[in-house]
Tab-separated table of C-alpha atoms in Angstrom:
chain	number	residue	atom	x	y	z
N	22	UNK	CA	2.336	-47.602	-69.401
N	23	UNK	CA	4.585	-48.717	-72.259
N	24	UNK	CA	4.643	-46.961	-75.610
N	25	UNK	CA	2.533	-48.593	-78.353
N	26	UNK	CA	4.394	-48.934	-81.691
N	27	UNK	CA	2.223	-51.699	-83.189
N	28	UNK	CA	-0.921	-49.710	-83.962
N	29	UNK	CA	0.779	-47.608	-86.679
N	30	UNK	CA	3.711	-49.961	-87.135
N	31	UNK	CA	3.884	-50.154	-90.974
N	32	UNK	CA	3.834	-46.380	-91.433
N	33	UNK	CA	6.452	-45.877	-88.715
N	34	UNK	CA	8.756	-48.519	-90.166
N	35	UNK	CA	8.418	-47.182	-93.729
N	36	UNK	CA	9.336	-43.643	-92.659
N	37	UNK	CA	12.350	-44.900	-90.663
N	38	UNK	CA	13.627	-46.907	-93.646
N	39	UNK	CA	13.302	-43.947	-95.968
N	40	UNK	CA	15.509	-41.845	-93.680
N	41	UNK	CA	18.259	-44.474	-93.341
N	42	UNK	CA	18.276	-45.192	-97.069
N	43	UNK	CA	20.981	-43.015	-98.552
N	44	UNK	CA	19.389	-43.240	-102.004
N	45	UNK	CA	16.091	-41.801	-100.740
N	46	UNK	CA	15.492	-38.079	-100.825
N	47	UNK	CA	13.692	-38.170	-97.421
N	48	UNK	CA	16.253	-37.271	-94.785
N	49	UNK	CA	14.085	-36.666	-91.663
N	50	UNK	CA	10.941	-38.028	-90.024
N	51	UNK	CA	8.962	-36.705	-87.040
N	52	UNK	CA	6.902	-38.945	-84.675
N	53	UNK	CA	4.410	-38.018	-81.899
N	54	UNK	CA	1.494	-39.396	-79.801
N	55	UNK	CA	-2.145	-39.711	-80.791
N	56	UNK	CA	-3.797	-37.302	-78.343
N	57	UNK	CA	-3.129	-38.281	-74.711
N	58	UNK	CA	-2.675	-41.953	-75.530
N	59	UNK	CA	0.567	-43.906	-75.714
N	60	UNK	CA	0.119	-44.759	-79.424
N	61	UNK	CA	2.935	-43.390	-81.667
N	62	UNK	CA	2.052	-42.039	-85.087
N	63	UNK	CA	3.969	-40.387	-87.961
N	64	UNK	CA	3.611	-36.641	-87.684
N	65	UNK	CA	5.666	-35.443	-90.678
N	66	UNK	CA	8.612	-36.283	-92.929
N	67	UNK	CA	10.673	-34.332	-95.483
N	68	UNK	CA	13.923	-33.811	-97.403
N	69	UNK	CA	14.858	-30.303	-96.200
N	70	UNK	CA	17.314	-31.348	-93.511
N	71	UNK	CA	17.635	-29.998	-89.989
N	72	UNK	CA	16.387	-26.532	-90.858
N	73	UNK	CA	13.091	-27.864	-92.159
N	74	UNK	CA	12.658	-30.384	-89.360
N	75	UNK	CA	13.201	-27.807	-86.573
N	76	UNK	CA	10.374	-25.735	-87.923
N	77	UNK	CA	7.942	-28.640	-87.381
N	78	UNK	CA	8.653	-29.061	-83.675
N	79	UNK	CA	5.619	-28.078	-81.491
N	80	UNK	CA	6.192	-26.579	-78.008
N	81	UNK	CA	2.962	-28.133	-76.673
N	82	UNK	CA	3.774	-31.748	-77.576
N	83	UNK	CA	6.253	-34.527	-76.949
N	84	UNK	CA	7.891	-35.573	-80.234
N	85	UNK	CA	10.685	-37.804	-81.501
N	86	UNK	CA	12.735	-36.670	-84.574
N	87	UNK	CA	15.106	-38.869	-86.628
N	88	UNK	CA	17.336	-37.021	-89.156
N	89	UNK	CA	20.171	-37.928	-91.566
N	90	UNK	CA	23.008	-35.399	-91.775
N	91	UNK	CA	26.489	-35.343	-93.312
N	92	UNK	CA	29.541	-35.448	-91.027
N	93	UNK	CA	31.503	-32.190	-91.593
N	94	UNK	CA	34.801	-33.988	-90.933
N	95	UNK	CA	34.463	-37.180	-92.950
N	96	UNK	CA	31.526	-36.375	-95.209
N	97	UNK	CA	29.883	-39.631	-94.213
N	98	UNK	CA	26.164	-39.803	-93.356
N	99	UNK	CA	25.353	-39.575	-89.642
N	100	UNK	CA	21.999	-40.027	-87.881
N	101	UNK	CA	20.647	-37.785	-85.146
N	102	UNK	CA	17.829	-38.665	-82.689
N	103	UNK	CA	16.094	-35.731	-81.027
N	104	UNK	CA	13.827	-36.320	-77.940
N	105	UNK	CA	11.666	-33.168	-77.949
N	106	UNK	CA	9.635	-32.205	-74.838
N	107	UNK	CA	7.842	-28.935	-75.345
N	108	UNK	CA	7.690	-26.350	-72.585
N	109	UNK	CA	3.862	-26.361	-72.663
N	110	UNK	CA	3.531	-30.051	-71.745
N	111	UNK	CA	2.235	-30.615	-68.168
N	112	UNK	CA	4.487	-32.312	-65.631
N	113	UNK	CA	2.332	-35.441	-65.286
N	114	UNK	CA	2.586	-36.118	-69.023
N	115	UNK	CA	6.324	-35.487	-68.943
N	116	UNK	CA	6.839	-38.000	-66.178
N	117	UNK	CA	4.720	-40.614	-67.938
N	118	UNK	CA	6.521	-40.243	-71.314
N	119	UNK	CA	10.007	-40.174	-69.797
N	120	UNK	CA	9.946	-43.973	-69.731
N	121	UNK	CA	9.297	-44.122	-73.494
N	122	UNK	CA	12.687	-42.666	-74.516
N	123	UNK	CA	14.510	-45.985	-74.350
N	124	UNK	CA	11.761	-47.751	-76.328
N	125	UNK	CA	11.931	-45.125	-79.068
N	126	UNK	CA	15.752	-45.371	-79.138
N	127	UNK	CA	15.485	-49.131	-79.681
N	128	UNK	CA	13.006	-48.571	-82.506
N	129	UNK	CA	15.017	-45.797	-84.213
N	130	UNK	CA	18.299	-47.713	-84.173
N	131	UNK	CA	21.596	-46.435	-85.553
N	132	UNK	CA	21.559	-42.876	-84.126
N	133	UNK	CA	25.083	-41.462	-83.708
N	134	UNK	CA	23.993	-38.455	-81.671
N	135	UNK	CA	21.033	-38.198	-79.249
N	136	UNK	CA	19.794	-34.742	-78.255
N	137	UNK	CA	17.313	-34.085	-75.421
N	138	UNK	CA	15.753	-30.748	-76.240
N	139	UNK	CA	13.117	-28.552	-74.636
N	140	UNK	CA	13.583	-25.162	-76.306
N	141	UNK	CA	14.471	-23.853	-79.722
N	142	UNK	CA	18.023	-23.062	-78.564
N	143	UNK	CA	18.659	-26.773	-78.028
N	144	UNK	CA	17.870	-27.680	-81.667
N	145	UNK	CA	19.779	-25.025	-83.541
N	146	UNK	CA	21.348	-26.676	-86.650
N	147	UNK	CA	24.809	-25.288	-85.824
N	148	UNK	CA	24.668	-26.772	-82.301
N	149	UNK	CA	23.595	-30.161	-83.591
N	150	UNK	CA	26.279	-30.224	-86.304
N	151	UNK	CA	28.934	-29.321	-83.749
N	152	UNK	CA	27.859	-32.296	-81.630
N	153	UNK	CA	28.012	-34.504	-84.735
N	154	UNK	CA	31.562	-33.312	-85.520
N	155	UNK	CA	32.683	-34.052	-81.952
N	156	UNK	CA	31.057	-37.475	-82.027
N	157	UNK	CA	32.895	-38.528	-85.227
N	158	UNK	CA	35.996	-39.592	-83.243
N	159	UNK	CA	38.561	-38.415	-85.849
N	160	UNK	CA	39.727	-35.104	-87.216
N	161	UNK	CA	40.021	-35.257	-91.005
N	162	UNK	CA	41.067	-31.608	-91.451
N	163	UNK	CA	44.777	-32.330	-91.898
N	164	UNK	CA	44.504	-31.861	-95.631
N	165	UNK	CA	43.435	-28.309	-95.055
N	166	UNK	CA	46.717	-27.277	-93.378
N	167	UNK	CA	49.125	-25.329	-95.590
N	168	UNK	CA	52.563	-26.554	-96.474
N	169	UNK	CA	54.136	-23.645	-94.652
N	170	UNK	CA	53.963	-25.736	-91.548
N	171	UNK	CA	56.853	-27.847	-92.790
N	172	UNK	CA	59.013	-24.981	-94.049
N	173	UNK	CA	62.082	-23.773	-92.114
N	174	UNK	CA	61.262	-20.599	-90.351
N	175	UNK	CA	64.750	-19.752	-89.236
N	176	UNK	CA	66.375	-20.012	-85.912
N	177	UNK	CA	64.082	-20.480	-82.918
N	178	UNK	CA	64.306	-18.637	-79.611
N	179	UNK	CA	66.323	-19.877	-76.679
N	180	UNK	CA	65.053	-22.901	-74.931
N	181	UNK	CA	63.618	-21.963	-71.606
N	182	UNK	CA	64.192	-23.832	-68.354
N	183	UNK	CA	61.512	-25.225	-66.054
N	184	UNK	CA	62.364	-22.598	-63.463
N	185	UNK	CA	59.643	-20.056	-62.914
N	186	UNK	CA	60.029	-16.890	-61.009
N	187	UNK	CA	57.873	-16.567	-57.958
N	188	UNK	CA	54.882	-14.397	-58.659
N	189	UNK	CA	53.731	-12.554	-55.576
N	190	UNK	CA	50.345	-11.746	-57.051
N	191	UNK	CA	49.751	-15.368	-57.870
N	192	UNK	CA	50.585	-16.370	-54.353
N	193	UNK	CA	48.351	-13.652	-53.013
N	194	UNK	CA	45.535	-14.937	-55.194
N	195	UNK	CA	46.023	-18.420	-53.841
N	196	UNK	CA	45.960	-17.055	-50.298
N	197	UNK	CA	42.898	-15.023	-51.085
N	198	UNK	CA	41.328	-18.121	-52.526
N	199	UNK	CA	41.902	-20.029	-49.284
N	200	UNK	CA	40.610	-17.063	-47.317
N	201	UNK	CA	37.570	-16.911	-49.572
N	202	UNK	CA	36.663	-20.512	-48.892
N	203	UNK	CA	37.223	-20.060	-45.172
N	204	UNK	CA	35.017	-17.007	-45.284
N	205	UNK	CA	32.433	-18.944	-47.254
N	206	UNK	CA	32.458	-21.708	-44.657
N	207	UNK	CA	32.003	-19.153	-41.864
N	208	UNK	CA	29.144	-17.538	-43.687
N	209	UNK	CA	27.576	-20.931	-44.247
N	210	UNK	CA	27.966	-21.706	-40.561
N	211	UNK	CA	26.396	-18.365	-39.644
N	212	UNK	CA	23.588	-19.057	-42.061
N	213	UNK	CA	22.936	-22.449	-40.452
N	214	UNK	CA	23.040	-20.915	-36.977
N	215	UNK	CA	20.648	-18.182	-38.081
N	216	UNK	CA	18.282	-20.746	-39.552
N	217	UNK	CA	18.490	-22.816	-36.362
N	218	UNK	CA	17.840	-19.704	-34.272
N	219	UNK	CA	14.847	-18.767	-36.398
N	220	UNK	CA	13.548	-22.326	-36.163
N	221	UNK	CA	13.900	-22.211	-32.350
N	222	UNK	CA	12.137	-18.858	-32.182
N	223	UNK	CA	9.348	-20.172	-34.402
N	224	UNK	CA	9.038	-23.265	-32.230
N	225	UNK	CA	8.967	-21.171	-29.053
N	226	UNK	CA	6.384	-18.881	-30.618
N	227	UNK	CA	4.205	-21.851	-31.548
N	228	UNK	CA	4.655	-23.324	-28.070
N	229	UNK	CA	3.668	-20.018	-26.484
N	230	UNK	CA	0.597	-19.784	-28.696
N	231	UNK	CA	-0.329	-23.353	-27.762
N	232	UNK	CA	0.059	-22.613	-24.037
N	233	UNK	CA	-1.954	-19.396	-24.340
N	234	UNK	CA	-4.656	-21.286	-26.187
N	235	UNK	CA	-4.691	-23.996	-23.513
N	236	UNK	CA	-4.921	-21.337	-20.773
N	237	UNK	CA	-7.842	-19.663	-22.522
N	238	UNK	CA	-9.567	-22.986	-23.048
N	239	UNK	CA	-9.007	-23.884	-19.382
N	240	UNK	CA	-10.427	-20.500	-18.307
N	241	UNK	CA	-13.465	-20.973	-20.528
N	242	UNK	CA	-13.882	-24.510	-19.205
N	243	UNK	CA	-13.664	-23.293	-15.585
N	244	UNK	CA	-16.170	-20.547	-16.332
N	245	UNK	CA	-18.574	-23.062	-17.846
N	246	UNK	CA	-18.095	-25.346	-14.832
N	247	UNK	CA	-18.789	-22.462	-12.454
N	248	UNK	CA	-21.887	-21.455	-14.369
N	249	UNK	CA	-23.072	-25.035	-14.337
N	250	UNK	CA	-22.372	-25.278	-10.582
N	251	UNK	CA	-24.345	-22.057	-10.003
N	252	UNK	CA	-27.230	-23.441	-12.035
N	253	UNK	CA	-27.126	-26.686	-10.067
N	254	UNK	CA	-27.040	-24.752	-6.772
N	255	UNK	CA	-29.978	-22.611	-7.866
N	256	UNK	CA	-31.846	-25.741	-8.884
N	257	UNK	CA	-31.118	-27.294	-5.483
N	258	UNK	CA	-32.283	-24.155	-3.690
N	259	UNK	CA	-35.421	-24.095	-5.800
N	260	UNK	CA	-36.085	-27.767	-5.032
N	261	UNK	CA	-35.446	-27.162	-1.315
N	262	UNK	CA	-37.812	-24.184	-1.376
N	263	UNK	CA	-40.437	-26.277	-3.135
N	264	UNK	CA	-39.892	-29.065	-0.585
N	265	UNK	CA	-40.179	-26.599	2.320
N	266	UNK	CA	-43.369	-25.130	0.865
N	267	UNK	CA	-44.775	-28.616	0.368
N	268	UNK	CA	-43.883	-29.559	3.952
N	269	UNK	CA	-45.424	-26.325	5.227
N	270	UNK	CA	-48.597	-27.059	3.265
N	271	UNK	CA	-48.643	-30.628	4.604
N	272	UNK	CA	-48.110	-29.309	8.120
N	273	UNK	CA	-50.898	-26.758	7.762
N	274	UNK	CA	-53.176	-29.411	6.304
N	275	UNK	CA	-52.284	-31.788	9.148
N	276	UNK	CA	-52.854	-29.048	11.741
N	277	UNK	CA	-56.211	-28.255	10.163
N	278	UNK	CA	-57.127	-31.935	10.276
N	279	UNK	CA	-56.005	-32.128	13.909
N	280	UNK	CA	-58.023	-29.027	14.770
N	281	UNK	CA	-61.058	-30.437	12.995
N	282	UNK	CA	-60.687	-33.765	14.820
N	283	UNK	CA	-60.150	-31.976	18.150
N	284	UNK	CA	-63.196	-29.798	17.483
N	285	UNK	CA	-65.225	-32.909	16.613
N	286	UNK	CA	-64.034	-34.670	19.775
N	287	UNK	CA	-64.758	-31.601	21.877
N	288	UNK	CA	-68.177	-31.296	20.308
N	289	UNK	CA	-68.885	-34.953	21.042
N	290	UNK	CA	-67.534	-34.639	24.567
N	291	UNK	CA	-69.479	-31.451	25.168
N	292	UNK	CA	-72.601	-33.167	23.895
N	293	UNK	CA	-72.009	-36.030	26.305
N	294	UNK	CA	-71.264	-33.548	29.090
N	295	UNK	CA	-74.454	-31.658	28.304
N	296	UNK	CA	-76.393	-34.904	28.527
N	297	UNK	CA	-74.722	-35.766	31.852
N	298	UNK	CA	-75.256	-32.243	33.132
N	299	UNK	CA	-78.932	-32.406	32.186
N	300	UNK	CA	-79.209	-35.730	33.981
N	301	UNK	CA	-77.432	-34.308	37.036
N	302	UNK	CA	-79.633	-31.241	36.972
N	303	UNK	CA	-82.717	-33.436	36.883
N	304	UNK	CA	-81.425	-35.374	39.911
N	305	UNK	CA	-80.557	-32.176	41.753
N	306	UNK	CA	-84.012	-30.790	41.081
N	307	UNK	CA	-85.497	-33.844	42.821
N	308	UNK	CA	-83.685	-33.181	46.121
N	309	UNK	CA	-85.873	-32.184	49.074
N	310	UNK	CA	-83.352	-29.719	50.467
N	311	UNK	CA	-80.500	-27.805	48.910
N	312	UNK	CA	-77.222	-28.987	50.537
N	313	UNK	CA	-75.945	-25.482	50.271
N	314	UNK	CA	-78.417	-24.340	52.892
N	315	UNK	CA	-77.467	-27.264	55.109
N	316	UNK	CA	-73.775	-26.328	54.971
N	317	UNK	CA	-74.613	-22.734	55.729
N	318	UNK	CA	-76.590	-23.848	58.762
N	319	UNK	CA	-73.768	-26.102	59.911
N	320	UNK	CA	-71.337	-23.256	59.615
N	321	UNK	CA	-73.633	-21.158	61.775
N	322	UNK	CA	-73.767	-24.026	64.335
N	323	UNK	CA	-77.378	-25.009	63.705
N	324	UNK	CA	-78.196	-28.695	63.701
N	325	UNK	CA	-80.430	-29.525	60.833
N	326	UNK	CA	-83.776	-31.006	61.556
N	327	UNK	CA	-85.099	-34.167	60.107
N	328	UNK	CA	-86.648	-32.316	57.272
N	329	UNK	CA	-83.423	-30.425	56.571
N	330	UNK	CA	-81.186	-33.453	55.993
N	331	UNK	CA	-79.500	-32.973	52.604
N	332	UNK	CA	-80.195	-35.416	49.891
N	333	UNK	CA	-77.551	-37.345	48.026
N	334	UNK	CA	-75.208	-35.694	45.506
N	335	UNK	CA	-76.140	-35.745	41.832
N	336	UNK	CA	-75.640	-39.061	40.224
N	337	UNK	CA	-72.372	-39.545	38.368
N	338	UNK	CA	-72.512	-40.439	34.722
N	339	UNK	CA	-70.367	-43.455	35.595
N	340	UNK	CA	-71.732	-46.378	37.641
N	341	UNK	CA	-71.043	-45.999	41.353
N	342	UNK	CA	-69.110	-48.742	43.148
N	343	UNK	CA	-71.039	-50.951	45.625
N	344	UNK	CA	-70.402	-50.305	49.309
N	345	UNK	CA	-69.872	-53.031	51.886
N	346	UNK	CA	-73.280	-52.664	53.479
N	347	UNK	CA	-75.042	-52.019	50.140
N	348	UNK	CA	-76.214	-48.592	51.285
N	349	UNK	CA	-74.763	-45.100	50.918
N	350	UNK	CA	-73.615	-43.378	54.073
N	351	UNK	CA	-73.254	-39.686	54.656
N	352	UNK	CA	-70.828	-38.617	57.306
N	353	UNK	CA	-70.646	-35.089	58.496
N	354	UNK	CA	-68.056	-33.410	60.512
N	355	UNK	CA	-69.416	-31.827	63.599
N	356	UNK	CA	-68.712	-28.120	64.043
N	357	UNK	CA	-66.635	-26.934	66.907
N	358	UNK	CA	-68.667	-27.092	70.127
N	359	UNK	CA	-68.042	-25.124	73.248
N	360	UNK	CA	-66.631	-27.093	76.245
N	361	UNK	CA	-69.823	-26.839	78.253
N	362	UNK	CA	-71.934	-28.473	75.513
N	363	UNK	CA	-71.364	-32.237	75.805
N	364	UNK	CA	-74.836	-33.434	75.174
N	365	UNK	CA	-75.467	-35.553	72.194
N	366	UNK	CA	-78.488	-34.949	70.122
N	367	UNK	CA	-79.882	-37.626	67.872
N	368	UNK	CA	-82.490	-36.852	65.308
N	369	UNK	CA	-84.796	-39.369	63.665
N	370	UNK	CA	-83.535	-40.414	60.218
N	371	UNK	CA	-86.356	-40.578	57.744
N	372	UNK	CA	-83.875	-40.720	54.821
N	373	UNK	CA	-82.032	-43.804	53.671
N	374	UNK	CA	-78.741	-42.215	54.674
N	375	UNK	CA	-77.341	-43.316	58.034
N	376	UNK	CA	-76.181	-40.461	60.247
N	377	UNK	CA	-73.663	-41.341	62.926
N	378	UNK	CA	-73.897	-39.578	66.292
N	379	UNK	CA	-71.782	-36.549	66.796
N	380	UNK	CA	-68.748	-36.881	68.984
N	381	UNK	CA	-66.547	-34.296	70.509
N	382	UNK	CA	-63.443	-33.598	68.523
N	383	UNK	CA	-60.287	-31.952	69.632
N	384	UNK	CA	-60.297	-28.252	69.140
N	385	UNK	CA	-59.421	-26.944	65.671
N	386	UNK	CA	-59.328	-30.453	64.188
N	387	UNK	CA	-61.705	-31.758	61.610
N	388	UNK	CA	-61.777	-35.446	60.817
N	389	UNK	CA	-63.098	-36.840	57.525
N	390	UNK	CA	-64.109	-40.449	57.435
N	391	UNK	CA	-64.388	-40.719	53.648
N	392	UNK	CA	-62.982	-43.798	52.035
N	393	UNK	CA	-61.361	-41.692	49.257
N	394	UNK	CA	-57.755	-40.718	49.976
N	395	UNK	CA	-55.734	-38.053	48.171
N	396	UNK	CA	-52.301	-36.549	48.401
N	397	UNK	CA	-51.984	-32.853	49.188
N	398	UNK	CA	-49.502	-30.741	47.335
N	399	UNK	CA	-47.690	-28.117	49.412
N	400	UNK	CA	-48.847	-25.196	47.308
N	401	UNK	CA	-52.265	-26.088	45.880
N	402	UNK	CA	-53.662	-28.557	48.403
N	403	UNK	CA	-55.742	-31.478	47.172
N	404	UNK	CA	-56.269	-31.366	43.406
N	405	UNK	CA	-58.678	-33.103	41.075
N	406	UNK	CA	-59.209	-33.308	37.303
N	407	UNK	CA	-62.649	-32.689	35.816
N	408	UNK	CA	-64.149	-35.702	34.051
N	409	UNK	CA	-67.146	-33.784	32.704
N	410	UNK	CA	-68.129	-30.177	32.350
N	411	UNK	CA	-70.270	-28.521	35.018
N	412	UNK	CA	-72.052	-25.165	34.998
N	413	UNK	CA	-72.552	-23.364	38.349
N	414	UNK	CA	-76.159	-22.815	39.420
N	415	UNK	CA	-75.251	-19.684	41.431
N	416	UNK	CA	-72.280	-17.871	42.979
N	417	UNK	CA	-71.709	-20.592	45.618
N	418	UNK	CA	-70.706	-23.130	42.923
N	419	UNK	CA	-67.892	-23.233	40.380
N	420	UNK	CA	-67.930	-24.077	36.656
N	421	UNK	CA	-65.357	-26.184	34.798
N	422	UNK	CA	-64.772	-28.110	31.558
N	423	UNK	CA	-63.351	-31.611	31.068
N	424	UNK	CA	-59.635	-32.064	31.911
N	425	UNK	CA	-59.470	-28.818	33.886
N	426	UNK	CA	-57.850	-28.874	37.378
N	427	UNK	CA	-59.641	-27.903	40.618
N	428	UNK	CA	-57.253	-27.050	43.488
N	429	UNK	CA	-57.506	-26.520	47.252
N	430	UNK	CA	-60.307	-29.092	47.594
N	431	UNK	CA	-62.190	-29.452	50.881
N	432	UNK	CA	-64.133	-32.696	51.154
N	433	UNK	CA	-67.067	-31.321	53.138
N	434	UNK	CA	-69.465	-34.013	51.995
N	435	UNK	CA	-69.374	-37.338	50.235
N	436	UNK	CA	-71.313	-35.948	47.257
N	437	UNK	CA	-70.217	-32.297	47.319
N	438	UNK	CA	-66.754	-30.794	47.628
N	439	UNK	CA	-65.415	-27.280	47.680
N	440	UNK	CA	-62.395	-25.903	45.860
N	441	UNK	CA	-60.875	-23.337	43.506
N	442	UNK	CA	-62.032	-23.532	39.898
N	443	UNK	CA	-59.912	-22.768	36.818
N	444	UNK	CA	-60.979	-19.116	36.968
N	445	UNK	CA	-59.872	-18.817	40.651
N	446	UNK	CA	-63.426	-18.758	42.026
N	447	UNK	CA	-63.994	-20.770	45.251
N	448	UNK	CA	-67.190	-22.798	45.485
N	449	UNK	CA	-68.887	-26.181	45.610
N	450	UNK	CA	-69.063	-28.815	42.855
N	451	UNK	CA	-70.252	-32.447	42.541
N	452	UNK	CA	-67.564	-34.886	43.722
N	453	UNK	CA	-68.490	-37.548	41.166
N	454	UNK	CA	-67.651	-35.108	38.310
N	455	UNK	CA	-63.905	-35.197	39.118
N	456	UNK	CA	-61.104	-37.590	39.941
N	457	UNK	CA	-58.295	-36.952	42.368
N	458	UNK	CA	-54.800	-36.461	41.024
């Protein structure tokens, strides 16, 4: 900001005019700022000359002094402007007030000498008066010279020529001077090289530190990534274990449900089989003659009498198919008869079953005239699958459960067959309780 000279303008102008007026006793005036503002005020004025004015300068302020002195050469009045910047003033204030010097010089016009001072040594009266004497431009001390200058002093010495004898020491000094500057240049070059080397070393050191820091950061980053990967893997394993346990629980639950359903089905089937078995047992109990006895008699070669004809097999739980003649027929294979016995014996048939006359068969051949056909397996013979469960009445019969296999079947009768049960026991069983496989 510019300096403000209008606020205290009348006082400033009056003090300046008193100093420049040769008739006035006031020969110096001192100006300064009002606090930290840019407003100039009159600090002090007096008639004691430079010595008195210097005593008023303050080392903690910026001040402008205007003083009237007498030229030591001509005796004429001269004016001195002193720009005082104390050593205790802060740098910011110094920089701001440096622009005010020209404004103050325009206000305090007519100064012959301008002094920029910062310390007491710069404002010593002798120093200032010497500057004033040099600035006068003329030396008026000729009247002080004695008249002896113009008196004849006798003969003078011989006039010398322009020739000078060569001085070896002087030449050596000149050579040493050249060598000195060459040496100085070399030292300067070495100093620059040393500074460049130090700068390179510092740069390499910083680069190495940066690389080491990057390596450490990369190692820490890799370690964190590995730890995170391990955590993820553990989480996956834990999830897989949980999934496997859940599947195992589901499987066990499903197996339990299957077992319960199978047990329920088996219970239902066994109940049905029990009902069928009870029905079959009731039918068997109504037979007049046990077919087991009849087969035993046939094996012994005894023809059964009319009263010993076996009754029909127990009724099957399923409906029986209708035959062509609407009646059930029982065909029996005749036992082997000796060659001399060719007579045919017919017995009255009081039962509804029709018995065909016996005919002579070839030796060791038994012929079955049943309508049911089955395929024999080479190892187990004719096989059948149980449709219902059956419990043996005695040791001549076999027991079985549904879906069990009876092997080595002999179709000795339309209602009763013989074969090997699941436990390996050989005996008779109802034919309508199984189906051929």
